[in-house]
Each structure stands twice: as C-alpha cells, then as structure tokens.
Amino acid sequence: MNYLYGASYSPLVFPESAWESDLRLMKEAGMNLVRTGDVHGSWDRVELQEGNYQLDTFIRFYEMAAQFDQQVIFTTGASCPPLWLQRKHPDVVILSNLGQQYPMAASYHWACIHHPAFLEASDRYLRNALLPMALAQPNHFGWQITNEIGFPFMPTQQNAEIELYCYCEHCQAKFREWVQQKYGTLTAVSDAWMWGTTAFWYNEWDDIEAPRAKPSAWSGVTRWLDWRLFWQWAFANFARRQHDLIKQQDSPHPTSVNMFNFKGFDRFGTFTGLDQWQIAQNVDHIGYDLYPGSGNKLASRPEHNSIFLDHGRSVSQSAGTDFWLHEMESGPIGGWLMGPDYNTGPVDIWRNGFEALGHDVKLLLYQPWREWDYQPLHWGALVDLDGNETPRLKAAAGLGQFIRNHDAFLQTARVPRGEVAILESKANAIFLRGVNQEEDLFAAQRGAYRALWELDYRVDFITPAQVINGTIDDYKVVLLPLMGLIDAETAVSLSNFVNNGGLLVGFARCGTLDHQGWSHHQLPISGLREAFGLVRVEADSPPVPPIRWNGRSYPGYKNRDLVEAMAETAVLATFEDGNPAITLAKYGTGHGLYIATQADSGYLQTEGGLLKTLMADLLPQLGIKPGVTISYTDKNIREIDPHLLVTPSRSMILLANYHQQDVTARVAVKGNGRSPHAIVAGILEEEPVRWDQQDDTILIDITLPQEEPMAITIDWHDTP
Ligand SMILES: [Zn+2]
C-alpha cells in the first residue's frame, strides 16, 4: 500500500466527459485516493424515490477511477437525506429550543438522528444500496461516516448564536432513557438537578425534559451538563451505529469520521454535540477538516494549524488509530463576492501539507478538487472551473512527489509523544459555554498552548479519563488552563502524577467546581491541595494587581485567587499588594506550580508574556527540554515550525516555514544516545548538510528561503 493522498470529487456534479481529464491529472499529481459521495448530492441524488436507487453514475465513476489507479472513499450520505423523507415525515427535521424546525435547504444535518424514520431509511440506504455497490468495486477503499457529524454549525440568523437542538419527542424520550440509566431513581435526578429558585422535584420519569436555556438564563447547571453530554454521547453512538452496519457486510475496509475542533460559534462542540474523543473510540480512524484560510485564521491565531492538528493527533493517539485529514483547503477560500478571506496559493499548499505530514496525518485529501460554479462562495480548488491546471495543482503535485519519495517512511513514522500535555474536559467546556465563558476557555487553551509551542515544546491534549488511566505519566508537564471543573478522582490522579515526578501547572479558579458543576467546599480540593502545596484558595474580585517576578512587573489578568501557601511551598512571585502570585511546591518527586491569575489566556491578552518567560526559566531547571529546537535571528513566535517524525532508524524534521524573509537557522535535535551516519536536507532534491554533535545534541545548520518548507532526514547508527 502507498501513503493515501488525493482529493474530494463529486461525479454527480461534474459532467462525465470531464472525469477522465480530472482523474488523469490526479494520477499525474501523485494521488491515489478520491473521496466522493459527500454533501454534494449523495443520498438525495441516489435514492430519488423511496427504495429506487440510482447508482450507475457512481459505478461508472469507480470504474474510470480504477483506470487511473485511484481508490475511492465513499461517504454514507447520512448528513443530507432526500426530501421525500421530510415530505413523508414532516417531523423528521431537527427542532430548536424555541420550537422552530431547522430551515430546509439550508445546511446539512437537518434530520434528527433519533427519528425512527430517519434511522430506518439511513440504515436501509447503507445496507441495500451503498454497501452492495461499493463491495463490488475492486478499488473501493473505505468509508466516511456522514459528513462533519453533529448539529449544524452555522446560525440560521445573521450574527445570532447557533441554535440548540434537538427537542423533538424522540430526542426527549432518548434523553429520558439516558438520564434514567445514569441516575437510576427520580430522587437521584431531582437531587442532581437542584437549582436555585427554578428547581423542580421530579415525581414521574415523564417529568424529565431537556432544558431549553443555558444556565446563564437562570437554568440548572447539572441538567445543562447532562443535556449536552447526552448529545455528545448520542452522535458518537450514531457513528457507532453506522460503523457496525458497515462492518457486518464489509469488515476489511476502514470506517472514519471527519470533524473539527475550535470552530467559531462552538469552540468545543457543546452546541454541535461533538466529542472527538468518544467518536474516535467508535470508528476505525478519525479525521479533521483543515481550513486555515477560512476566516483568515492564521492572521490572528498563528498557532492555528499546529494546535488544531495537535488536537486531532492527540485524539487519534488516545484511540490507537490513524489521524486523517479528509479535507484540506485547496485554493482561495471564504466569502462571497467580496471574498476570498484568504488567497490560498502554492506556498500554502506546501506549507499546510508539511503541517499535516508533520502532525502524523496518514491520509491527506484536498477539498475540493474542482469548484462548483453554482456555489459562488470561494472554496478552493486545485483546477479552475474548466478543469485546467493551476499553480496550486503544481504545488500539490510537488507535494505528491515528496510523499512518493518518502512513501514507506511517511506511512510508518510517528510523532513522538509531546513533552507537555494540556488537560481538556468536555464537561468543563460545556459548563463554561453555559455561562457564556466559552471564549475565555478558548483563550486559556490557546494561551497555554502558544506559550509552550513558542518555546519549541511538543504539546499534546489529554482528557480526565487519560489522567485517571495513567496515560498522563507519559508526560513531563501537564497544564490545566481554566479547568474550573475537576472531579475528585481526577484531582487525586493529578496529585499522583506530581508525586511520580511530573510538573503540574494550575491557574486561577482551578478545580473550583465538581463533576456536576457544583461548588467544592474547601479549596484547593484534596489532591490539588497536596500537588500545589496550598493551604487555602479563595476567589477574589477584580482588578488584578500586577505581579512582580524576577525584577520585572507583569500584568495580572481577568481573575485572581487569594492563596495561602504551605510552609514548605516556595512563593516565587507576589502581587503588588503582597499576596502570593506564583507558588512552587515539591510533592513526592514532582512539582506543582500555581499561578493565581489567568496567566493562560493572559499570555495572549497582556504585555510581557509571563507564562512563556516563566516556563522558559523553570522547565530547563527541572531538566525538561524540547526534543527539537530551532534558533534564528529575531525569532519571535516560531515562524519556522519544526515537526519531528521518527522510526527506529530514521528521523525526519519537517519545517513548515511562515517566515517572510530568508533565514539561516540552527536546528538542534536530541540524539538519545545515538549519532547520525548521514544527514540530508531539501524538498524534492536533498543534499548533505553541515552538522555537528555536542554531547547528545545534533546541531544542523540550514538556510531557508522565505516561506519555503524543508525536510531534514537523519539516518542513525544503531543504538549502542
Ligand atoms: Zn430529535
């Protein structure tokens, strides 16, 4: 098998006379995989009337794709059912908290995944139409389950929030079942859902209803948490349903789900019902859809590609599966007549491709191959509207050549675990969204990531489940950006991590609430108390005074905690009013660092960069160093971004280059007791480079033209 590389193509949309030329160009670009049957006319173009399947076009497409050595990944179509289903069952459309049906002919995912008619129709479509069709094709590769699973991520009204779904009777019944499973008795639910003046006592299971408002509208916290956790479970469960159906008839071919994270309108999947970690457990592989140009994200968030791909890579690693990119931006993108948001060009194709390869992506597909003239929203494309080559296709063909040159290595190499992990919890994110503080959490995660990323550390994401099951012990540092909700078991596991030698970094308001969003009585809670070496923590009101540290003043940000340190805990810095601001405790063989303000989000919002400066000072003192570092004149934020891929005998460093000038740089790589026998660098043509070894560090000098990527390959002598 070869590394999987290709593009999305809609044979139902483009004339059959164009297929041959398109497929030939794909093959010439080093591609071997086409994704089809996505949102552009799949189920609704196949099952024209109930039970009347028209699959000839797809069969002819499979056959022609085979002539050009292209395999096909097919989607299950469940994101956009045909209109006859809605005509026959008018209540199959998802229902909002305000009692409004999702507007038809707007976005996909309008049908309710708990409606029996939808389930019956989508099961039958998959079982009777798609599976027999695909199984008869020798070049069938595998499956994409639905498309960008979850509720619609676009608001139905200009500038509004996206709506809450789904409140239909089937979903209410399913929720009731889920609640009954979770709590067992009505007394337990009534206790758990207690809330201020708007609490109810539930005397019948039929009394259980989904909340129609967020806690910020004076509605119960625990009930809100349950409602959105239910949806994250429900969509993961739907993925499992389609996966199981496929496997009954087609066990050899892999299933997958394409999704995203950090999206505008819904950063952490609270409204859309998206828990990437759970979904990854239910299918063979997961993929993300990468669009840095949409909304021109890199202009305001230069770390976007890295944090997005590190998140997806971490989710895949947690499930022990491969990380795929079902969609990667292929040309000018975003905006209607006044667009594009970003004029994606050949440089971006190379750079985004290197980002993908460098973050362990094992299947890489552009979206789309060709644009649709009926949808005059800029959305990329490698060829023009007439199917002619563009400079972007040339770049994609170059990347294709690079992939083929290193095919076996890229398939087997892995990104080693990060030195640093960021803890994220869906419950914490759901709570903060419920009280209108989702952007605070987003800023906190970004700030924590960015500070460490800029220092060349490799950052992974982990969940409370991984804290408890011991995966956390693979890391040297764990950060807890705006982790307001921490349950008792996680807190104790975090203290074990410290006891066993880890460094735990907490920020203001850490572990204030329990698993159901209620107040912990004594702060810090057991576990965090020992780990951080703090006697007492109390929330204070703004303004936050500046912090004096190492002879400089740094602004506090947003929140502050008044903390009382244990006698043996070091106070590294104080606020200007004398209260401890940064404390460092030794616990077991590890350390707990507490920063009593929001230095996580504050890293991006205030001058001075306290978090980065502090980490740059402290981590090397504790012997925690990045595996690969890069240095060049006037390095600011990691404009040149190195990514390490390893096999036992070879390492490759893929440099994604955002620097606007030619640069001479020095890359330092840990040898881990080995020395290189050859080092080469380049893109399509590689040449030996100058290098030196100092102790266990390999130093490599390279010159990088503006925005040009580079790969450095190190072949190691056998381990002594
Ligand atoms: Zn529903």
XYZ file of C-alpha atoms and ligand atoms in Angstrom:
721
model
C 0.000 0.000 0.000
C 1.046 3.588 -0.580
C 0.578 6.697 1.505
C -3.002 7.867 0.909
C -3.108 11.169 -0.947
C -5.847 12.685 -3.072
C -8.844 14.995 -3.299
C -12.617 15.218 -2.981
C -14.553 14.923 -6.205
C -18.268 14.881 -6.940
C -19.052 12.767 -10.028
C -22.727 13.678 -9.698
C -21.889 17.347 -10.091
C -19.254 17.400 -12.820
C -20.058 16.159 -16.320
C -18.976 12.646 -17.109
C -16.993 13.985 -20.041
C -14.719 15.762 -17.536
C -13.910 12.768 -15.330
C -11.161 11.324 -17.461
C -9.146 14.514 -17.592
C -9.664 15.157 -13.868
C -8.622 11.624 -12.909
C -5.593 11.769 -15.180
C -4.436 14.996 -13.542
C -4.942 13.416 -10.122
C -2.780 10.467 -11.070
C -0.116 12.768 -12.505
C -0.102 14.672 -9.201
C 0.877 11.507 -7.329
C -2.610 10.930 -5.974
C -4.189 7.544 -5.328
C -7.449 8.240 -3.475
C -10.687 10.107 -4.298
C -13.329 10.967 -1.731
C -16.830 11.055 -3.105
C -20.489 10.932 -2.199
C -20.068 13.820 0.213
C -22.563 16.639 0.711
C -22.917 17.421 -2.978
C -25.762 15.238 -3.954
C -25.319 11.818 -2.497
C -28.295 10.181 -0.826
C -30.749 12.649 -2.352
C -29.222 12.089 -5.804
C -29.138 8.315 -5.407
C -32.465 7.381 -3.827
C -34.733 9.515 -5.968
C -37.878 7.905 -4.624
C -38.067 5.646 -1.624
C -36.293 2.378 -2.493
C -35.398 3.496 -6.042
C -31.596 3.569 -6.041
C -29.688 5.078 -8.980
C -26.082 4.026 -8.515
C -24.991 3.707 -12.160
C -23.129 7.005 -12.150
C -21.079 6.041 -9.098
C -20.346 2.599 -10.525
C -19.101 4.158 -13.762
C -17.005 6.588 -11.695
C -15.428 3.785 -9.648
C -14.562 2.013 -12.896
C -12.991 5.026 -14.507
C -11.114 5.876 -11.285
C -9.659 2.362 -11.364
C -8.256 3.020 -14.828
C -6.188 5.809 -13.272
C -5.174 3.792 -10.191
C -7.432 5.782 -7.888
C -9.121 4.131 -4.920
C -12.398 5.572 -3.677
C -13.501 6.507 -0.162
C -17.272 6.767 -0.048
C -19.493 8.632 2.396
C -22.595 7.144 3.992
C -24.720 10.134 2.998
C -26.484 10.396 6.349
C -25.770 14.131 6.626
C -28.296 15.031 3.932
C -31.295 12.736 3.388
C -33.628 13.133 0.402
C -36.611 15.457 0.550
C -39.138 12.633 0.224
C -38.209 11.639 3.775
C -39.211 15.064 5.043
C -42.400 15.095 2.972
C -43.400 11.708 4.329
C -42.353 12.553 7.923
C -42.615 16.321 8.411
C -41.306 15.968 11.987
C -38.013 14.368 10.889
C -36.432 17.850 10.854
C -34.474 18.815 13.992
C -36.353 21.069 16.402
C -34.750 24.015 18.219
C -35.179 25.055 21.840
C -37.551 27.756 20.590
C -39.737 25.148 18.891
C -38.581 26.002 15.367
C -37.678 23.406 12.788
C -34.314 23.816 11.105
C -34.881 25.698 7.827
C -34.895 23.215 4.955
C -32.471 23.783 2.087
C -30.011 25.488 4.426
C -27.129 23.434 5.825
C -26.799 19.669 6.142
C -27.617 17.689 9.302
C -31.217 18.846 9.302
C -32.653 15.399 10.038
C -32.988 14.097 13.586
C -30.755 11.103 14.316
C -33.305 9.709 16.780
C -36.292 9.843 14.454
C -37.245 6.210 13.711
C -37.990 7.011 10.059
C -34.543 8.565 9.585
C -32.806 5.650 11.274
C -34.753 3.123 9.247
C -34.164 4.951 5.961
C -30.444 5.598 6.563
C -29.818 2.009 7.681
C -31.611 0.682 4.596
C -29.810 3.074 2.244
C -26.465 1.937 3.583
C -27.318 -1.758 3.746
C -29.229 -2.157 0.477
C -27.692 0.459 -1.790
C -24.218 1.678 -0.826
C -22.657 -1.441 0.663
C -23.501 -3.831 -2.211
C -22.455 -1.191 -4.742
C -19.093 -0.469 -3.085
C -18.278 -4.084 -2.278
C -18.476 -4.959 -5.962
C -15.755 -2.411 -6.769
C -12.156 -3.664 -6.577
C -10.896 -0.113 -5.958
C -13.229 0.539 -3.032
C -11.034 1.852 -0.221
C -13.288 2.580 2.750
C -15.933 4.729 4.353
C -16.521 8.192 5.694
C -19.446 8.094 8.107
C -21.785 11.045 7.426
C -20.069 14.414 6.926
C -18.818 16.659 9.754
C -21.027 14.825 12.224
C -23.086 16.876 14.706
C -25.724 19.591 14.622
C -25.425 22.422 12.054
C -22.583 24.758 12.943
C -23.987 27.808 11.156
C -26.519 30.134 12.794
C -29.814 30.336 10.957
C -29.986 34.076 11.563
C -27.370 36.700 10.846
C -24.982 37.292 13.757
C -27.035 35.145 16.099
C -25.749 32.289 18.201
C -26.257 28.884 16.683
C -29.411 27.264 17.987
C -29.792 24.444 20.488
C -31.116 21.126 19.175
C -32.962 18.739 19.234
C -36.171 18.942 21.243
C -38.375 16.600 19.233
C -40.319 13.924 21.103
C -37.899 11.183 20.034
C -34.917 13.032 21.423
C -36.759 13.886 24.642
C -37.575 10.191 25.056
C -33.995 9.148 24.338
C -32.708 11.759 26.821
C -35.109 10.492 29.479
C -33.755 6.975 28.905
C -30.173 8.226 29.205
C -30.964 10.124 32.407
C -32.682 7.076 33.877
C -29.642 4.961 33.023
C -27.327 7.491 34.637
C -29.242 8.221 37.845
C -31.445 5.177 38.392
C -34.009 6.896 40.619
C -36.101 10.039 40.361
C -34.799 11.126 43.764
C -31.238 10.957 42.438
C -32.142 13.058 39.382
C -34.093 15.553 41.466
C -31.122 15.913 43.811
C -28.623 16.255 40.989
C -30.698 18.798 39.082
C -31.296 21.087 42.101
C -31.040 24.698 41.098
C -31.841 27.976 42.818
C -35.378 29.158 42.510
C -36.230 27.348 39.284
C -35.676 23.829 40.622
C -38.298 21.123 40.298
C -38.851 17.844 42.040
C -39.409 15.053 39.547
C -42.115 12.614 40.546
C -42.550 10.798 37.199
C -39.991 9.955 34.520
C -42.260 11.801 32.106
C -41.430 14.971 34.070
C -37.857 14.758 32.795
C -37.403 17.265 29.991
C -34.408 18.704 28.247
C -33.537 22.243 29.385
C -34.391 24.897 26.822
C -31.985 27.500 28.151
C -28.389 27.738 29.281
C -27.534 28.204 32.975
C -26.768 31.849 32.147
C -30.544 32.234 31.709
C -31.010 31.011 35.284
C -31.482 27.382 34.355
C -29.953 24.349 36.129
C -26.228 23.690 35.747
C -26.245 19.911 36.130
C -29.263 19.498 33.908
C -27.483 21.540 31.226
C -24.329 19.454 31.566
C -26.358 16.256 31.232
C -28.243 17.520 28.195
C -25.120 18.364 26.235
C -23.140 15.324 27.440
C -26.125 13.299 26.232
C -25.724 14.778 22.743
C -22.012 14.098 22.628
C -22.792 10.503 23.519
C -25.674 10.390 21.002
C -23.604 11.469 17.991
C -20.763 9.122 18.977
C -23.399 6.419 19.246
C -24.739 7.250 15.783
C -21.200 6.921 14.372
C -21.014 3.529 16.088
C -24.346 2.513 14.552
C -23.123 3.251 11.014
C -19.735 1.660 11.741
C -21.389 -1.547 12.957
C -23.705 -1.678 9.947
C -20.750 -1.328 7.578
C -18.703 -3.939 9.404
C -21.487 -6.517 9.197
C -21.122 -6.553 5.410
C -17.707 -5.042 4.844
C -15.282 -5.840 7.633
C -11.988 -5.346 5.709
C -12.456 -1.705 4.706
C -11.850 1.032 7.275
C -14.500 3.420 8.575
C -13.820 7.012 9.531
C -15.451 10.239 10.704
C -14.345 13.712 9.586
C -14.760 16.521 12.091
C -13.078 19.582 13.597
C -12.428 21.497 16.772
C -12.130 25.146 17.890
C -14.769 26.238 15.368
C -16.323 29.716 15.550
C -19.844 29.667 17.116
C -18.966 26.476 19.004
C -15.326 26.077 20.007
C -15.617 22.801 21.905
C -18.634 21.002 20.430
C -21.149 21.938 23.142
C -23.942 23.030 20.794
C -22.993 20.791 17.872
C -22.786 17.699 20.104
C -19.202 16.848 19.223
C -16.895 14.826 21.463
C -13.990 13.866 19.228
C -12.526 11.602 21.953
C -15.668 9.487 22.198
C -16.185 9.303 18.438
C -12.590 8.097 17.974
C -13.417 5.091 20.153
C -16.332 4.135 17.880
C -14.806 4.044 14.383
C -11.594 2.814 12.752
C -9.990 6.211 12.155
C -10.812 9.850 12.701
C -10.026 12.813 10.551
C -10.206 16.595 10.849
C -11.022 19.167 8.157
C -8.309 21.841 7.967
C -9.181 25.319 6.659
C -6.694 27.905 7.939
C -7.704 30.368 5.202
C -11.418 30.380 6.010
C -11.754 33.444 8.214
C -8.019 34.023 7.617
C -7.304 32.357 10.951
C -3.519 32.488 10.834
C -3.577 36.290 10.749
C -4.995 36.419 14.278
C -4.012 32.947 15.512
C -0.631 31.976 14.027
C -0.637 28.732 16.025
C -3.924 27.571 14.478
C -2.536 24.860 12.195
C -0.455 23.425 14.987
C -2.999 23.470 17.798
C -5.730 22.127 15.506
C -3.596 19.291 14.196
C -2.068 18.517 17.602
C -5.598 18.184 18.952
C -6.635 15.763 16.219
C -3.384 13.815 16.547
C -3.907 13.546 20.322
C -7.475 12.303 19.851
C -6.305 9.660 17.353
C -3.450 8.582 19.606
C -5.862 8.211 22.514
C -7.837 5.666 20.492
C -4.781 3.991 18.970
C -5.906 4.803 15.415
C -4.558 6.786 12.478
C -5.146 10.508 12.082
C -6.537 11.540 8.706
C -7.315 14.844 7.016
C -10.449 14.257 4.964
C -10.429 17.877 3.899
C -7.585 20.291 3.407
C -8.036 23.706 1.843
C -7.118 23.684 -1.846
C -7.383 27.299 -3.018
C -8.738 30.825 -2.374
C -11.304 30.451 0.352
C -14.211 32.089 2.206
C -16.509 34.996 1.405
C -18.920 35.548 -1.460
C -18.434 38.343 -3.964
C -16.274 40.306 -1.548
C -14.104 37.309 -0.673
C -11.860 35.438 -0.519
C -10.885 35.585 3.145
C -7.505 34.305 2.096
C -5.939 33.815 -1.316
C -4.571 30.332 -0.732
C -1.714 29.713 -3.140
C 1.067 27.217 -3.907
C 3.053 28.296 -0.833
C 0.081 27.382 1.372
C -0.409 24.027 -0.345
C 3.180 23.113 0.500
C 3.084 24.558 3.986
C -0.259 23.074 5.022
C 0.837 19.756 3.536
C 4.036 19.787 5.600
C 1.968 20.697 8.683
C -0.249 17.698 8.007
C 2.600 15.236 7.422
C 4.433 16.641 10.426
C 1.428 16.057 12.686
C 1.189 12.370 11.838
C -1.558 12.618 9.218
C -1.709 9.294 7.357
C -4.379 10.161 4.753
C -4.473 13.549 3.111
C -7.288 14.805 0.868
C -7.841 18.237 -0.637
C -11.329 19.696 -0.592
C -12.298 20.260 -3.312
C -10.512 19.153 -6.460
C -12.718 21.426 -8.546
C -15.001 24.274 -7.521
C -18.704 24.451 -8.199
C -19.844 27.466 -10.231
C -23.340 27.189 -8.764
C -21.948 27.931 -5.293
C -20.227 31.296 -5.715
C -18.613 31.110 -2.301
C -14.853 30.870 -2.585
C -13.980 27.353 -1.542
C -10.656 26.437 -3.022
C -9.892 24.021 -5.893
C -6.719 22.679 -7.445
C -8.015 23.099 -11.009
C -10.025 26.010 -12.395
C -13.748 25.925 -13.166
C -12.993 24.364 -16.557
C -10.741 21.699 -15.059
C -7.456 23.276 -16.151
C -4.300 23.081 -14.062
C -3.437 25.921 -11.681
C -0.193 26.744 -9.844
C -1.847 25.155 -6.799
C -2.098 21.847 -8.624
C 1.591 22.115 -9.485
C 2.333 22.550 -5.779
C 0.061 19.622 -4.894
C 1.892 17.533 -7.499
C 5.188 18.588 -5.921
C 3.937 17.500 -2.532
C 2.741 14.283 -4.160
C 6.264 13.718 -5.445
C 7.688 14.376 -1.979
C 5.252 11.870 -0.485
C 6.158 9.199 -3.050
C 9.888 9.832 -2.465
C 9.398 9.032 1.236
C 6.370 6.776 0.956
C 7.354 3.911 3.243
C 8.822 6.229 5.869
C 5.772 8.532 5.975
C 3.459 5.569 6.430
C 5.330 4.085 9.372
C 6.909 7.105 11.081
C 5.233 8.581 14.152
C 5.298 11.835 16.037
C 6.696 11.013 19.477
C 4.512 11.915 22.423
C 4.729 15.550 23.442
C 6.813 16.696 26.379
C 3.832 18.725 27.520
C 0.113 17.982 27.740
C -2.888 20.259 28.113
C -5.830 18.847 30.014
C -9.219 19.458 28.447
C -12.590 18.256 29.645
C -15.852 18.327 27.753
C -17.792 18.872 30.998
C -15.661 21.918 31.792
C -16.236 23.278 28.276
C -19.988 22.628 28.426
C -20.231 24.403 31.769
C -18.290 27.440 30.550
C -20.366 27.650 27.363
C -23.461 27.508 29.549
C -22.349 30.578 31.470
C -21.174 32.448 28.364
C -17.465 31.944 29.047
C -16.533 29.686 26.177
C -14.228 32.289 24.628
C -12.397 32.580 27.975
C -11.680 28.861 27.841
C -10.665 29.073 24.195
C -8.269 31.913 25.020
C -6.901 29.978 28.012
C -6.206 26.825 25.977
C -4.692 28.877 23.192
C -2.530 30.906 25.584
C -1.209 27.836 27.390
C -0.538 26.066 24.092
C 1.043 29.062 22.472
C 3.499 29.798 25.282
C 4.860 26.247 25.220
C 4.682 25.916 21.429
C 6.724 29.098 21.007
C 9.379 27.523 23.221
C 9.555 24.568 20.773
C 7.856 22.085 23.093
C 5.611 19.468 21.522
C 2.154 19.791 23.058
C -0.495 17.059 23.255
C -4.027 17.228 24.613
C -5.318 14.765 27.203
C -8.633 14.138 28.938
C -9.582 13.414 32.563
C -10.056 9.756 31.533
C -6.388 9.654 30.494
C -5.377 11.288 33.757
C -7.149 8.521 35.621
C -5.969 5.611 33.430
C -2.319 6.624 33.751
C -1.612 7.925 30.211
C -0.706 11.176 31.942
C 2.502 9.589 33.272
C 3.950 9.687 29.737
C 4.238 13.475 30.042
C 6.645 15.678 31.938
C 4.377 18.702 32.244
C 0.593 18.995 32.399
C -1.159 22.355 32.190
C -4.698 22.992 33.393
C -5.883 26.095 31.517
C -9.138 27.397 33.000
C -10.001 23.966 34.378
C -12.853 25.191 36.541
C -14.484 21.750 36.838
C -12.319 18.994 38.267
C -13.878 15.954 39.864
C -12.448 14.298 42.979
C -10.976 11.268 41.195
C -9.185 13.360 38.566
C -7.760 15.618 41.282
C -6.293 12.649 43.141
C -4.863 11.218 39.908
C -3.283 14.600 39.146
C -1.555 14.534 42.541
C -0.256 11.025 41.751
C 1.208 12.408 38.533
C 3.076 15.025 40.573
C 4.085 12.506 43.211
C 5.606 10.382 40.419
C 7.759 13.227 39.122
C 5.522 15.373 36.888
C 5.111 19.127 36.858
C 1.500 20.268 37.190
C 0.616 23.852 36.276
C -2.621 25.352 37.599
C -4.186 28.738 37.023
C -6.751 30.837 38.905
C -10.130 29.127 39.546
C -8.575 25.682 39.078
C -10.835 22.919 40.381
C -13.442 25.236 41.893
C -16.392 23.063 40.827
C -17.105 19.350 40.933
C -18.175 16.955 38.170
C -21.751 18.254 38.214
C -20.815 21.912 38.237
C -21.391 22.424 41.942
C -19.052 24.216 44.336
C -16.359 22.216 46.059
C -16.452 23.143 49.756
C -12.787 23.527 50.622
C -10.323 24.876 48.081
C -7.985 23.580 46.910
C -9.639 20.202 46.791
C -7.947 17.086 48.043
C -5.249 16.079 45.569
C -4.693 19.589 44.249
C -4.009 20.728 47.832
C -1.029 18.385 48.111
C 0.108 18.827 44.494
C 0.165 22.635 44.716
C 1.174 22.789 48.380
C -1.554 25.297 49.174
C -3.497 25.528 52.444
C -6.293 27.686 51.137
C -7.549 29.269 47.894
C -10.226 31.949 47.720
C -11.624 33.689 44.641
C -11.010 37.448 44.636
C -12.773 40.179 42.655
C -11.056 42.324 40.015
C -8.983 44.340 39.352
C -5.993 42.016 39.480
C -2.853 43.830 40.638
C 0.411 43.457 38.705
C 2.856 40.671 39.577
C 6.497 41.243 40.492
C 8.732 38.448 39.279
C 12.470 38.342 38.602
C 12.750 42.112 38.953
C 10.019 42.837 36.419
C 6.345 43.679 36.579
C 3.754 41.612 34.697
C 0.063 42.440 34.460
C -2.389 40.093 36.151
C -5.329 39.062 34.001
C -9.061 38.573 34.471
C -9.232 36.585 37.735
C -7.122 36.198 40.783
C -7.097 33.744 43.639
C -6.001 34.701 47.134
C -3.821 31.773 48.123
C -2.163 30.718 51.342
C 0.896 28.553 50.748
C 2.073 25.725 52.981
C 5.264 26.497 54.899
C 7.488 24.417 52.610
C 5.963 25.806 49.374
C 8.118 28.446 47.662
C 6.471 31.741 46.767
C 8.203 32.649 43.513
C 6.355 35.917 42.967
C 3.805 38.148 44.659
C 1.129 40.543 43.504
C 1.967 44.161 44.226
C -0.234 44.021 47.344
C 1.962 41.252 48.750
C -0.325 38.274 48.114
C 1.353 35.190 46.599
C 1.027 35.163 42.792
C 3.198 32.212 41.751
C 3.945 29.313 44.062
C 6.018 26.184 43.538
C 5.567 23.121 45.704
C 7.629 19.953 45.801
C 5.449 16.900 46.241
C 6.900 13.409 46.016
C 9.429 13.575 43.191
C 7.492 16.195 41.208
C 6.322 19.794 41.423
C 3.100 21.788 41.475
C 3.189 25.301 40.067
C 0.223 27.543 40.835
C -0.291 30.845 39.081
C -3.002 32.711 40.949
C -4.248 34.666 37.935
C -5.302 33.795 34.376
C -1.763 33.636 33.012
C -3.113 31.101 30.484
C -5.426 33.391 28.489
C -3.405 36.338 29.774
C -0.427 35.176 27.751
C -2.166 36.355 24.582
C -4.032 39.280 26.110
C -1.391 41.134 28.129
C 2.058 42.581 27.605
C 5.128 40.837 28.922
C 4.374 37.196 28.267
C 4.515 35.980 31.872
C 3.697 32.341 31.118
C 6.325 31.913 28.425
C 9.014 33.681 30.439
C 8.189 31.600 33.494
C 8.205 28.328 31.555
C 11.438 29.245 29.752
C 13.036 29.812 33.168
C 11.586 26.906 35.100
C 11.368 23.943 32.717
C 15.101 23.695 31.862
C 15.865 23.972 35.614
C 13.718 20.887 36.081
C 15.500 19.132 33.208
C 12.521 19.414 30.834
C 13.713 20.305 27.334
C 12.167 20.084 23.868
C 13.268 17.206 21.607
C 13.862 19.572 18.691
C 14.584 23.291 18.845
C 15.201 25.838 16.142
C 17.028 29.140 16.517
C 17.457 32.079 14.162
C 17.878 35.817 14.452
C 14.836 37.676 15.809
C 12.874 34.509 16.477
C 9.554 35.648 17.850
C 6.746 33.107 17.735
C 8.074 30.022 15.900
C 7.755 31.424 12.387
C 9.646 28.321 11.290
C 7.856 25.363 12.779
C 9.802 22.096 13.073
C 7.961 18.765 13.313
C 9.629 15.523 14.263
C 8.709 12.149 12.726
C 10.568 9.047 13.817
C 11.119 5.396 13.014
C 13.737 3.337 14.898
C 16.481 4.053 12.343
C 15.487 7.410 10.868
C 14.197 10.806 11.989
C 12.738 13.433 9.731
C 12.232 17.061 10.689
C 9.606 18.735 8.556
C 9.897 22.506 8.648
C 6.751 24.488 7.872
C 8.003 27.959 7.078
C 5.899 31.069 7.730
C 8.890 33.425 7.833
C 8.664 36.374 5.461
C 12.451 36.569 4.977
C 15.286 34.233 4.018
C 16.724 32.793 7.200
C 19.800 30.967 8.365
C 18.769 28.692 11.175
C 20.235 26.134 13.552
C 18.200 23.049 14.345
C 19.122 21.098 17.487
C 17.927 17.509 17.836
C 18.369 15.178 20.799
C 20.383 12.104 19.862
C 19.022 9.913 22.662
C 22.376 8.170 22.872
C 22.827 7.755 19.111
C 24.852 9.545 16.473
C 23.914 10.155 12.839
C 25.667 8.459 9.959
C 24.079 10.759 7.369
C 22.005 13.941 7.370
C 20.453 15.360 4.212
C 18.070 18.262 3.678
C 15.877 19.619 0.913
C 12.449 19.158 -0.558
C 12.456 17.174 -3.784
C 16.213 17.184 -4.102
C 18.203 16.554 -0.962
C 21.794 17.415 -0.221
C 24.092 16.629 2.677
C 24.098 19.400 5.298
C 26.676 20.681 7.769
C 26.176 19.270 11.201
C 27.964 18.886 14.468
C 27.433 16.851 17.571
C 27.771 18.278 21.082
C 27.218 15.696 23.797
C 23.817 14.225 22.990
C 22.678 17.070 20.736
C 22.950 17.135 16.952
C 23.299 20.666 15.577
C 22.294 21.232 11.958
C 22.783 24.497 10.071
C 20.417 25.273 7.235
C 19.428 28.184 5.026
C 15.737 28.591 4.336
C 14.391 30.831 1.566
C 11.325 32.874 2.558
C 8.266 30.689 3.196
C 9.908 27.620 1.660
C 9.498 24.341 3.511
C 12.296 21.900 4.130
C 12.760 18.323 5.236
C 15.831 17.203 7.174
C 16.437 13.461 7.229
C 18.724 11.891 9.812
C 19.788 8.272 9.469
C 21.061 6.965 12.791
C 23.750 4.452 13.576
C 22.338 1.557 15.549
C 21.678 2.268 19.182
C 24.861 1.492 21.139
Zn -34.895 14.980 17.533
